[in-house]
Short mmCIF file of C-alpha atoms in Angstrom, two decimals:
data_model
loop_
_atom_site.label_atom_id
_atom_site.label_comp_id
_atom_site.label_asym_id
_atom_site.label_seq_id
_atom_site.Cartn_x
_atom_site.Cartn_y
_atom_site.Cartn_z
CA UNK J 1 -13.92 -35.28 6.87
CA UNK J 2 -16.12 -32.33 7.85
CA UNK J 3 -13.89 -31.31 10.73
CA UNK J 4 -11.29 -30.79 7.51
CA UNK J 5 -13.23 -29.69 5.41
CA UNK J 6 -14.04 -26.41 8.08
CA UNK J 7 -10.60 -26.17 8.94
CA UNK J 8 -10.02 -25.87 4.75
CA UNK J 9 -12.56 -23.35 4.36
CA UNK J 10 -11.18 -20.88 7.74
CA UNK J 11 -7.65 -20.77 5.51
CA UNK J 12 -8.47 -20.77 2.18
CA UNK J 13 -11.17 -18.03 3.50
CA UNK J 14 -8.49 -15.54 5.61
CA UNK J 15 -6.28 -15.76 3.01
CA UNK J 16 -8.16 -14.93 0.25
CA UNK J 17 -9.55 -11.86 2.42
CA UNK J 18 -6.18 -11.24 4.40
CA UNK J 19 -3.94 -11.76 1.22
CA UNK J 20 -5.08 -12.22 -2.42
CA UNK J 21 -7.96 -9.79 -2.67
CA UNK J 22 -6.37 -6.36 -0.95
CA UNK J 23 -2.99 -7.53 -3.15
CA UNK J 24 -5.91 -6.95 -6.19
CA UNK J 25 -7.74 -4.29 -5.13
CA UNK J 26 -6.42 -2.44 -2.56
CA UNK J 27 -2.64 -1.36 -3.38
CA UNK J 28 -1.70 2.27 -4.82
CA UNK J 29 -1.89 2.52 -8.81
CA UNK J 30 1.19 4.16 -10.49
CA UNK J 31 2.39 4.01 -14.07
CA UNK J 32 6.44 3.90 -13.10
CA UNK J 33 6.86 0.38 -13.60
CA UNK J 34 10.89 0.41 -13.70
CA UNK J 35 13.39 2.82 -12.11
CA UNK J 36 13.84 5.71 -14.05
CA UNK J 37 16.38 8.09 -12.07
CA UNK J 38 19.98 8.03 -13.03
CA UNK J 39 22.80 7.10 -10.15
CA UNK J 40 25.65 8.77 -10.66
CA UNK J 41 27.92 8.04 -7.35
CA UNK J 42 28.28 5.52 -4.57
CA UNK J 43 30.31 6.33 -1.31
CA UNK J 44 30.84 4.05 1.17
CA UNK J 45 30.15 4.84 4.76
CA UNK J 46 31.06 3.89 8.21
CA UNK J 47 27.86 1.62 8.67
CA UNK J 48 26.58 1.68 4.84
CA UNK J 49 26.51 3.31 2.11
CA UNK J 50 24.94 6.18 0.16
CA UNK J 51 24.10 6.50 -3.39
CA UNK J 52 23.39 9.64 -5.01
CA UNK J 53 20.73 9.99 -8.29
CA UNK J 54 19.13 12.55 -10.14
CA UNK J 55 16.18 12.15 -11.03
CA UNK J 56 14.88 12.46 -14.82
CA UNK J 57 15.54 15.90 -16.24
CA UNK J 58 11.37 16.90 -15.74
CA UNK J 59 11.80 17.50 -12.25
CA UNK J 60 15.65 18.17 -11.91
CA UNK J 61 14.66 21.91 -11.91
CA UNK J 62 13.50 21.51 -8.57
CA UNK J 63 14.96 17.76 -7.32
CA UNK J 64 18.82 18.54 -7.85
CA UNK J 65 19.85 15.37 -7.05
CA UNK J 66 18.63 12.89 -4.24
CA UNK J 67 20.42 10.45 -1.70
CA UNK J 68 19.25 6.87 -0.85
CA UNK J 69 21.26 5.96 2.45
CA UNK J 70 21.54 2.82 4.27
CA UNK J 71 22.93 2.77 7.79
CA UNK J 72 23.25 0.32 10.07
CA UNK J 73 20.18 -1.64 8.73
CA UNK J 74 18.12 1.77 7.92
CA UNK J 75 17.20 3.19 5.00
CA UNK J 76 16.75 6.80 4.46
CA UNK J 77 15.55 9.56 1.61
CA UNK J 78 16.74 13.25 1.54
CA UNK J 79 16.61 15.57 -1.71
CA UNK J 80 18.78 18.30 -2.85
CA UNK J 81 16.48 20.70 -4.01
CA UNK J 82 16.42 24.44 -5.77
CA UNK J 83 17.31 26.50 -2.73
CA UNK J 84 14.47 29.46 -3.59
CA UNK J 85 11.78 26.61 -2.87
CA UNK J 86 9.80 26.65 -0.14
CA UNK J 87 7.50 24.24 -0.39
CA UNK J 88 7.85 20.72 -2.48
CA UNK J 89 4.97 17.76 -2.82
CA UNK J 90 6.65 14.79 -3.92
CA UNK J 91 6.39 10.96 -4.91
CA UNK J 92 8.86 8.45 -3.88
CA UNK J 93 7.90 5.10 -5.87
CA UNK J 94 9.29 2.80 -3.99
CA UNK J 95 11.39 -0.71 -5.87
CA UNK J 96 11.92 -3.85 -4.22
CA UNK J 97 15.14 -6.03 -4.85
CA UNK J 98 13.54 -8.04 -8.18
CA UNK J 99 12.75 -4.18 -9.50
CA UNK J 100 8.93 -4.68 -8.92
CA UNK J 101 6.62 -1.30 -7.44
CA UNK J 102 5.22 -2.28 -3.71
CA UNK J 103 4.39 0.70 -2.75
CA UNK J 104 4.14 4.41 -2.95
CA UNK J 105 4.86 7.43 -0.49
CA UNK J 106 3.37 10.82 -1.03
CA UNK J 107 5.71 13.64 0.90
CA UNK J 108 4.03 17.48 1.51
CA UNK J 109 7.21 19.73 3.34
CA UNK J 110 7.46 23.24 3.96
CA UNK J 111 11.17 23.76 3.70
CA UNK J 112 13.05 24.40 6.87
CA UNK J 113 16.95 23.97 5.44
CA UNK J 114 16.84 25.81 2.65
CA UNK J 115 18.07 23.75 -0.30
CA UNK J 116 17.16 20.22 1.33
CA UNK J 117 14.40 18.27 2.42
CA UNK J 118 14.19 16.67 5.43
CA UNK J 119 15.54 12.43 6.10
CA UNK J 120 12.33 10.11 5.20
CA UNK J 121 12.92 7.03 6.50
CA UNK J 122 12.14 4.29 4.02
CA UNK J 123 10.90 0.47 4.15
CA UNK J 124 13.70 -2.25 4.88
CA UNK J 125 12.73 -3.57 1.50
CA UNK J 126 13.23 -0.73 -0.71
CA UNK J 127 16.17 -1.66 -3.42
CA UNK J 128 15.71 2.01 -5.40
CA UNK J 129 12.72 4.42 -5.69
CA UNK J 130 11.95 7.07 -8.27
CA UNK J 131 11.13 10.04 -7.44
CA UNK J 132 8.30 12.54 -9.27
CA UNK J 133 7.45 15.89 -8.32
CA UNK J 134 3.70 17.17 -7.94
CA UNK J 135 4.03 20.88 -7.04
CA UNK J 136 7.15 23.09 -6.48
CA UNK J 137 5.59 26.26 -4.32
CA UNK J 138 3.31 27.12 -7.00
CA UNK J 139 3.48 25.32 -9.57
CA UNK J 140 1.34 21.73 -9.98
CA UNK J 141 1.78 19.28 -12.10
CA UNK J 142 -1.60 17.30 -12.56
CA UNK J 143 0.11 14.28 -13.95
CA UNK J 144 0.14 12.49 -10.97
CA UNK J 145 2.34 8.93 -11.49
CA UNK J 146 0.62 7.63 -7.83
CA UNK J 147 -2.82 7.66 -6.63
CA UNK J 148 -4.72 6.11 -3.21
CA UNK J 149 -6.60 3.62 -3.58
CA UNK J 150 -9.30 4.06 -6.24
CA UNK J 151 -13.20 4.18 -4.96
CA UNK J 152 -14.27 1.53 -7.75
CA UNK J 153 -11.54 -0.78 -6.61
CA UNK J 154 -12.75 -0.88 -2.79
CA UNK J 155 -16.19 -1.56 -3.94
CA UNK J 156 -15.32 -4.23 -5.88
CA UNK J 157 -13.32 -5.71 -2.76
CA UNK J 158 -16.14 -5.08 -0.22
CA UNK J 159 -18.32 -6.72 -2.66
CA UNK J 160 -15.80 -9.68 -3.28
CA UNK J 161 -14.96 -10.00 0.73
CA UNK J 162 -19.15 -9.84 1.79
CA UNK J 163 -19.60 -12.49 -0.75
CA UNK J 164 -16.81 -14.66 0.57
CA UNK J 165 -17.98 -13.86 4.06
CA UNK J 166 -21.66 -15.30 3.86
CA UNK J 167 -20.10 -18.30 1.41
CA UNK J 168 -18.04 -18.98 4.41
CA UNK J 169 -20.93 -19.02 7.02
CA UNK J 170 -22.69 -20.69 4.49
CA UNK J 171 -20.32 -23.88 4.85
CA UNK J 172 -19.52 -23.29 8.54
CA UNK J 173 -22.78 -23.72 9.44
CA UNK J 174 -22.89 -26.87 7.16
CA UNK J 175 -19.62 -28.21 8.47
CA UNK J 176 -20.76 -27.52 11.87
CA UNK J 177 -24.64 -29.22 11.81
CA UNK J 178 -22.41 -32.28 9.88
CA UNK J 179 -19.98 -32.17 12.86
CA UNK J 180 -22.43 -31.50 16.23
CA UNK J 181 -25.89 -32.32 15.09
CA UNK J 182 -25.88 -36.03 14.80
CA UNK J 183 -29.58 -37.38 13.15
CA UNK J 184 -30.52 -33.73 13.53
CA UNK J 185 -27.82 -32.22 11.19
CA UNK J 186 -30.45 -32.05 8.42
CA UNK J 187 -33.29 -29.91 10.56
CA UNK J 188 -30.11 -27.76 11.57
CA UNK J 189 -28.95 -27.00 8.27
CA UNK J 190 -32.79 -26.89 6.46
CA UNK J 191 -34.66 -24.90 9.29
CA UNK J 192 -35.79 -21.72 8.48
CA UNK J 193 -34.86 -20.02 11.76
CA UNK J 194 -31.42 -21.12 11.69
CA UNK J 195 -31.27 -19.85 8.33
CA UNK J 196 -32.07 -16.20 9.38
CA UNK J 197 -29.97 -16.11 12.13
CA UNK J 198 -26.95 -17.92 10.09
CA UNK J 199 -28.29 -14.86 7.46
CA UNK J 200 -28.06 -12.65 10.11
CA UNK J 201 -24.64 -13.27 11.28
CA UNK J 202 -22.94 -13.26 7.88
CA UNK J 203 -24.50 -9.51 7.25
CA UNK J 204 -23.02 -8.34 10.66
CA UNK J 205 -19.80 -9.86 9.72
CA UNK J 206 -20.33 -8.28 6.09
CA UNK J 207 -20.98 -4.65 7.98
CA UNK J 208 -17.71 -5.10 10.19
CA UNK J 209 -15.46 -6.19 7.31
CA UNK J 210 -17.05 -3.02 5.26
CA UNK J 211 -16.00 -0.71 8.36
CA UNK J 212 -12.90 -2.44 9.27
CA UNK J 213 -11.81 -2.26 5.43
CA UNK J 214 -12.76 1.66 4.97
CA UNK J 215 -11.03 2.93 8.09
CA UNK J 216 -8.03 0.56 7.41
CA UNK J 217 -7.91 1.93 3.56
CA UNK J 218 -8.27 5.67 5.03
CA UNK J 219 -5.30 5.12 7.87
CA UNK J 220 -3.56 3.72 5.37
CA UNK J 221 -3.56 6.60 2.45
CA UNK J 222 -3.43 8.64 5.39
CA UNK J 223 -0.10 7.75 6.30
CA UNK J 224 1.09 7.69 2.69
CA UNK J 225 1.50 11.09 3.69
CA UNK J 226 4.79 10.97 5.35
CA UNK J 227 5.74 14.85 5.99
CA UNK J 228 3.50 18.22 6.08
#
């Protein structure tokens, strides 16, 4: 029973930490919730196809019209754009097959081909995307429809994680004394020693999971940022 009971509380443990909580607390607000650009032509291609929107008339001044391309299994982004640009920030919301946001790309270019930006490749599970503009050479818009992930809501993960973490060493140790210690199981799990050091190891876990989950939120924003 105990040797289930441990295995139980690994899973139910890693996937809460691995799964539920960063699906929570760690993924990119927006406030697009549906597709909002307008496709007006399909054209089938050797390998695929290409469908051509325009994006709502807000940003159409400086997004003309944009093409979302599949070939041969890949999926690709390039925007027609005002030719006297030259430089564009953009969002690219990003829709899977059952309409539902999973995740957003931020794109910073200087123009090279005047009147286009350069291909973005896209995820295999993109269905649509909409696309929002946040500064057209000069001029910002501070509406921003996609943000990183928000301080408040990696505290309250770290906070959520560190308490699972010393919960789980908690009932490791338990498992374990239950498991291995025979008639002295109760001294193992009651002795104050043990307790420090079982103490001990759930705050170094706690201190890796806190650095493990700031670098991996930081790469991750980081690379958000598709083109400079």
């Amino acid at each position: 029973m105990w040797v289930v009971l441990l295995i139980l509380t690994i899973g139910i443990s890693v996937a809460l930490a691995a799964f539920v909580l960063p699906q929570m607390y760690l993924r990119a607000r927006h406030a697009i919730k549906e597709p909002t650009d307008r496709g007006i032509k399909k054209v089938l291609e050797k390998g695929g196809q290409s469908l051509v929107f325009q994006p709502v008339p807000k940003w159409r001044k400086y997004i003309k019209q944009y093409v979302l391309a599949e070939r041969w299994g890949k999926k690709e982004l390039m925007c027609k754009l005002d030719p006297e640009l030259s430089y564009i920030s953009y969002d690219v919301v990003l829709f899977n097959n059952r309409n539902k946001v999973f995740d957003v790309l931020t794109v910073k270019e200087l123009i090279e081909n005047k009147g286009y930006t350069k291909v973005l490749a896209l995820p295999e599970e993109t269905s649509y995307v909409s696309v929002v503009v946040n500064q057209a050479d000069t001029n910002r818009f501070p509406e921003r429809f996609a943000t990183k992930t928000e301080r408040g809501d990696l505290v309250k993960f770290l906070l959520l994680t560190g308490l699972l973490i010393l919960m789980e060493v908690l009932c490791i140790k338990v498992c374990c004394a239950n498991v291995f210690g025979g008639v002295f199981r109760e001294s193992v799990i009651l002795d104050g020693a043990s307790f420090l050091l079982t103490l001990l190891v759930a705050a170094v876990l706690i201190v890796v999971n806190l650095i493990v989950s700031c670098l991996t939120v930081k790469i991750r924003n980081a690379k958000k940022i598709r083109k400079e």
